Short mmCIF file of C-alpha atoms in Angstrom, two decimals:
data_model
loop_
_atom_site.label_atom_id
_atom_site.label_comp_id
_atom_site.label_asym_id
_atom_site.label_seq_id
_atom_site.Cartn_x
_atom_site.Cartn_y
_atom_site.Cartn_z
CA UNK A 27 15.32 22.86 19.89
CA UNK A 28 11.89 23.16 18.23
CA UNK A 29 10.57 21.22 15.15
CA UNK A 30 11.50 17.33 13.80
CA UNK A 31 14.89 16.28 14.23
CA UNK A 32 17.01 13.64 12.03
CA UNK A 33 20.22 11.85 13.40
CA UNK A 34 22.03 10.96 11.70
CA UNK A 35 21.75 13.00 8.35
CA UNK A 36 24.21 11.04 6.49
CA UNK A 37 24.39 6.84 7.35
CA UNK A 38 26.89 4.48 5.27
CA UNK A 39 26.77 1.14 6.10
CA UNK A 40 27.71 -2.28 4.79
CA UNK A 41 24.91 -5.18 4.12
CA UNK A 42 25.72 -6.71 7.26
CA UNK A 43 26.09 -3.80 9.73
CA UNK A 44 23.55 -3.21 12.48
CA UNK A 45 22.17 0.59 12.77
CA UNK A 46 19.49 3.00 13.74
CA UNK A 47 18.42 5.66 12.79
CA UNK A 48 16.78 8.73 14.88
CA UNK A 49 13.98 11.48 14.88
CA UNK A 50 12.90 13.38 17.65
CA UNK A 51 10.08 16.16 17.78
CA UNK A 52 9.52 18.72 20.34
CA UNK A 53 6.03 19.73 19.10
CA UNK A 54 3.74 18.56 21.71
CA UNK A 55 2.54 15.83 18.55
CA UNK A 56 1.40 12.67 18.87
CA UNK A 57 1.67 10.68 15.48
CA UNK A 58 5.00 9.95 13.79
CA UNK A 59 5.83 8.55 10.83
CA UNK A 60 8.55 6.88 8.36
CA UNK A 61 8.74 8.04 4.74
CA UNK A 62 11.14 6.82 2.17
CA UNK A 63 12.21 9.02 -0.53
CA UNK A 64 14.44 7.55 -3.35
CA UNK A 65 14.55 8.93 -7.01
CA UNK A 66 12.43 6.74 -8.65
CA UNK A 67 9.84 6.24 -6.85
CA UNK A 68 7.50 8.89 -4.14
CA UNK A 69 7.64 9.20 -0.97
CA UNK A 70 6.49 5.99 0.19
CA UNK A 71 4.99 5.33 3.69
CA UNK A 72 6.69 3.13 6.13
CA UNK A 73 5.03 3.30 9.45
CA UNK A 74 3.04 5.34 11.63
CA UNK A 75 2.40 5.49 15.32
CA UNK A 76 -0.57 6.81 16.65
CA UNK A 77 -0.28 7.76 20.66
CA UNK A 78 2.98 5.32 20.41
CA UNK A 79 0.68 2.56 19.13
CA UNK A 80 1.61 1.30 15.47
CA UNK A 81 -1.41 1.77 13.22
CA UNK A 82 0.41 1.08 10.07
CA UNK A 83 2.84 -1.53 8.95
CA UNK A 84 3.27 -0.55 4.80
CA UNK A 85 4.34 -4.01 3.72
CA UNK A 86 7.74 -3.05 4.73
CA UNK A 87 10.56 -5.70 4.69
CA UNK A 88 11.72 -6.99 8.22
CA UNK A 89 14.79 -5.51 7.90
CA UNK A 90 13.48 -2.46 8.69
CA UNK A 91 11.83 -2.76 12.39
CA UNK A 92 10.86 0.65 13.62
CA UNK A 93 10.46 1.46 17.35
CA UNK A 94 8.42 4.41 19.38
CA UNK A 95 9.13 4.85 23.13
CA UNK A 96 7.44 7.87 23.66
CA UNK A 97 5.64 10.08 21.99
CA UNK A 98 8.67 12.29 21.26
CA UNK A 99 10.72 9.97 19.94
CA UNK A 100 10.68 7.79 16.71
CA UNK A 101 13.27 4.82 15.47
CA UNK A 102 14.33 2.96 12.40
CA UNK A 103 16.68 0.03 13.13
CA UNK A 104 18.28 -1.56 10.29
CA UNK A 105 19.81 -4.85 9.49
CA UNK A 106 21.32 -6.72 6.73
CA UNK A 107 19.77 -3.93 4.11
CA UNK A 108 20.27 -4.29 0.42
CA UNK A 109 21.77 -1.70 -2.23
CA UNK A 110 18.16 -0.82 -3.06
CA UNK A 111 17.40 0.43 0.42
CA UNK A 112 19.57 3.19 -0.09
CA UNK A 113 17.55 6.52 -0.19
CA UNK A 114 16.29 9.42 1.76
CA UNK A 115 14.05 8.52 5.06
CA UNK A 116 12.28 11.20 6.73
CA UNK A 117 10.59 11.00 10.05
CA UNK A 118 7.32 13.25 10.20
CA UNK A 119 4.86 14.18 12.66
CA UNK A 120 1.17 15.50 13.23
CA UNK A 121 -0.96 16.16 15.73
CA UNK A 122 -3.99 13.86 16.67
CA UNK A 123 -7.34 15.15 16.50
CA UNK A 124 -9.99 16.29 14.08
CA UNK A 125 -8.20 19.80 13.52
CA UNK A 126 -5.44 19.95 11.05
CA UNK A 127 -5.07 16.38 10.17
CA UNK A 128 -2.61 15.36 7.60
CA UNK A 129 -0.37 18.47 8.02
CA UNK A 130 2.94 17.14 8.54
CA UNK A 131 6.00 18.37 9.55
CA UNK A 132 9.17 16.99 8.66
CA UNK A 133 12.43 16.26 9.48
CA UNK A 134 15.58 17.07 7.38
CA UNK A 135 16.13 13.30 6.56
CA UNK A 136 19.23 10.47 6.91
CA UNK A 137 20.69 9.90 4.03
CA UNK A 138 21.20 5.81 3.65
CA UNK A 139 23.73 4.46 1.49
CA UNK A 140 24.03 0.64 1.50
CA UNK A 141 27.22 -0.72 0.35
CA UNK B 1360 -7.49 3.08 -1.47
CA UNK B 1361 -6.21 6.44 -1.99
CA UNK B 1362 -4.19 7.95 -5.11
CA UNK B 1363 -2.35 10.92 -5.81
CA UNK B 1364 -1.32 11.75 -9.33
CA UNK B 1365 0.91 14.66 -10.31
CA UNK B 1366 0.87 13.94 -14.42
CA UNK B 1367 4.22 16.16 -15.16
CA UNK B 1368 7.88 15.50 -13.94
CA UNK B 1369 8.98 18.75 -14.71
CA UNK B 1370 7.32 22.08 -15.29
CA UNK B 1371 9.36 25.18 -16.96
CA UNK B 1372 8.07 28.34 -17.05
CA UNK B 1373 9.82 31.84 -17.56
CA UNK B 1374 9.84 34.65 -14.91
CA UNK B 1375 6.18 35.97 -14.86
CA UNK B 1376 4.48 33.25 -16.94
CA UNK B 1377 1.26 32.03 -15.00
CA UNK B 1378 1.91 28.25 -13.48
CA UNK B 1379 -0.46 25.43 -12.76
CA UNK B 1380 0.71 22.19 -11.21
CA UNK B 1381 -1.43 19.60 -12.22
CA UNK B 1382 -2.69 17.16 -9.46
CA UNK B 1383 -5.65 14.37 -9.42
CA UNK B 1384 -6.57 12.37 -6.83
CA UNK B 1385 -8.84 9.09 -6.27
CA UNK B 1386 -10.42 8.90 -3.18
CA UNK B 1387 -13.72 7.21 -2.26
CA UNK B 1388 -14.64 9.31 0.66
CA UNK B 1389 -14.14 13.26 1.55
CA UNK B 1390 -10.43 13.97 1.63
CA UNK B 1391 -8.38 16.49 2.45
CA UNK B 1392 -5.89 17.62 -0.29
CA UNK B 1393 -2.51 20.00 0.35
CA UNK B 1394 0.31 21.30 -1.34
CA UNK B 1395 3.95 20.76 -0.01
CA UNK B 1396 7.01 22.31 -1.06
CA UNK B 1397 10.75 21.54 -1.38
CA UNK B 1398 13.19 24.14 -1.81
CA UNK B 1399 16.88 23.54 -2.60
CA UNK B 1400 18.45 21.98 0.35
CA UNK B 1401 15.37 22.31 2.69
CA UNK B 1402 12.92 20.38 3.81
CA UNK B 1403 9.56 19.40 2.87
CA UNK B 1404 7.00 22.09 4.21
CA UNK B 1405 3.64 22.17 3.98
CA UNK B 1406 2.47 25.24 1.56
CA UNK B 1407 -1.05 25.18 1.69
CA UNK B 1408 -4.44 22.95 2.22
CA UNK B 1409 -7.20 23.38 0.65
CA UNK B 1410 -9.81 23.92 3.58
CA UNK B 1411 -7.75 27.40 4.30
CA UNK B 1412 -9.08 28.31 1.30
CA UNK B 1413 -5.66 30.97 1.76
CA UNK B 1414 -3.08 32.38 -0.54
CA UNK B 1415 0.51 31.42 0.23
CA UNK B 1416 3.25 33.04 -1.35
CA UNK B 1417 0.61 34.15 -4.13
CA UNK B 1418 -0.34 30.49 -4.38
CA UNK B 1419 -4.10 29.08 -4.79
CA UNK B 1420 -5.33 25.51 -5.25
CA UNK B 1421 -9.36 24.99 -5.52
CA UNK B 1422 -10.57 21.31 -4.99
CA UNK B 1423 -12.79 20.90 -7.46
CA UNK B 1424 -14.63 17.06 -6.89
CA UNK B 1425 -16.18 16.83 -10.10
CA UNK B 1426 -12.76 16.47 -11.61
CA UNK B 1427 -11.17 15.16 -8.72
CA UNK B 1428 -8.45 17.61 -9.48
CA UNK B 1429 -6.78 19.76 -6.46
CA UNK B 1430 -4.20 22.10 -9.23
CA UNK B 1431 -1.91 24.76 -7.45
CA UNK B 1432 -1.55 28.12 -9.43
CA UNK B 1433 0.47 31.12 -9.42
CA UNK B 1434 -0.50 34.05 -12.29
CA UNK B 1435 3.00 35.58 -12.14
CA UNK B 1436 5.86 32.81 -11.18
CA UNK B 1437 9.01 34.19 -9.34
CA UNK B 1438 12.63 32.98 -9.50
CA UNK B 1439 12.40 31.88 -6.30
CA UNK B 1440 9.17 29.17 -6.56
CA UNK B 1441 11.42 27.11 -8.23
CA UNK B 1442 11.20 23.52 -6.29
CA UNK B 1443 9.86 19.99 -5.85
CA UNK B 1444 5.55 20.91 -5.04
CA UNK B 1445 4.07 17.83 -4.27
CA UNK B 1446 -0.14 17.31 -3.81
CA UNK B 1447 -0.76 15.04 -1.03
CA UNK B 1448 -4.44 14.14 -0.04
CA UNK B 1449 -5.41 12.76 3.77
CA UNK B 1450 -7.90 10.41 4.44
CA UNK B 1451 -9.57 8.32 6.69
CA UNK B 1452 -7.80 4.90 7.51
CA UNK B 1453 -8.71 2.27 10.27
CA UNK B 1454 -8.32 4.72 12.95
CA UNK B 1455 -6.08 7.20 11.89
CA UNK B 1456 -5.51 10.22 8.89
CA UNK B 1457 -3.02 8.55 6.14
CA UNK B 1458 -1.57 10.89 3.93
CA UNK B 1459 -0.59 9.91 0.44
CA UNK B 1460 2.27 11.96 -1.89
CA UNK B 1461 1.74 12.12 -5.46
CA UNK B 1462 5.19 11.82 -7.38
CA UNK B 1463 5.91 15.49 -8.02
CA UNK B 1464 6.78 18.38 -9.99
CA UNK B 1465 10.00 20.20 -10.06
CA UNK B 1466 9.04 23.97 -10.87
CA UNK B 1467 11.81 25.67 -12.88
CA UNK B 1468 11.28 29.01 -13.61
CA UNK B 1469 13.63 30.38 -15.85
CA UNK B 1470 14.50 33.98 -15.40
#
């Protein structure tokens, strides 16, 4: 399968629930990233990882502790979120280098609801 | 720092009306600026960047730096450009390209 993929697409979970959420990209890229999407504010950024190394941390809450193994693969664990964390997170990725930087290409999303 | 502002929420236009989506940035070095889509049910795609200098879809967007402005246009809008378009600008941070969303416009064109 080509392209950014999301897993799950749609996450409910209760306040005090562990869970993760996953993206995985089979486009040879080597930055990833963690947007939230909610409908009153833009797409925020999360994180990024550059060559699996985390070059931004966008004063997001500890409850949200994101983890890159490999370059391929991207994760969002979550813990004891709040109602307001509920929203649309997409994983994105780009390639490194001074050609076509900041094109990014999507996933589909997870869809977080937080009871 | 680096700012994106799309000024309208909503832009409706009838079926071969001209569109422009408005978008200003505030950057203090030399960015990059695109335009991404969002169709119904599908996910955000990059339309076009300005150093392409390239039509999409009968779209154009010219940066102009004097104004700061990076505005997507379309002379004759089609039923099917309705979507979320959202400018996004990329630009140099610590060691890496950061890429900032403005808040959007949802194109409506009305048939």
């Amino acid at each position: 399968e080509t392209g950014v993929t999301q897993t799950p697409r749609h996450l409910v979970m209760g306040m005090t629930n562990k869970k993760s959420l996953k993206c995985e990209q089979h486009l040879g890229h080597n930055a990833m990233y963690w947007y939230k999407q909610s409908a009153k504010k833009p797409l925020e950024l999360m994180f990024v990882y550059s060559l699996e190394e985390r070059v931004e941390n966008n004063s997001v809450p500890s409850r949200f502790s994101p983890e890159c193994p490999n370059s391929s693969h991207l994760f969002l664990h979550l813990h004891t979120l709040q109602p307001e964390d509920s929203a649309l997170y997409l994983c994105a990725s780009s390639p490194v280098g001074i050609e076509r930087t900041g094109e990014l290409f999507f996933g589909e999303g997870s869809r977080l609801t937080v009871l | 720092a680096q700012r994106v502002t799309q000024p309208e929420k909503l832009l409706s236009v009838f079926k071969g009306a001209p569109v422009e989506l408005k978008c200003n940035y505030s950057y203090s070095g030399s960015p990059e600026l695109f335009w991404y889509v969002q169709y119904s049910r599908q996910r955000l795609q990059l339309l076009l960047r300005h150093i392409s200098r390239e039509s999409i879809k009968g779209f154009t967007a010219d940066l102009n730096k004097g104004e700061t402005s990076f505005h997507l246009k379309k002379p004759f809008a089609q039923e099917e450009d309705s979507a979320m378009y959202y400018c996004a600008l990329s630009g140099r941070s610590g060691g890496y390209q950061k890429v900032t969303f403005g808040t959007g416009t949802k194109l409506q064109v009305i048939p």
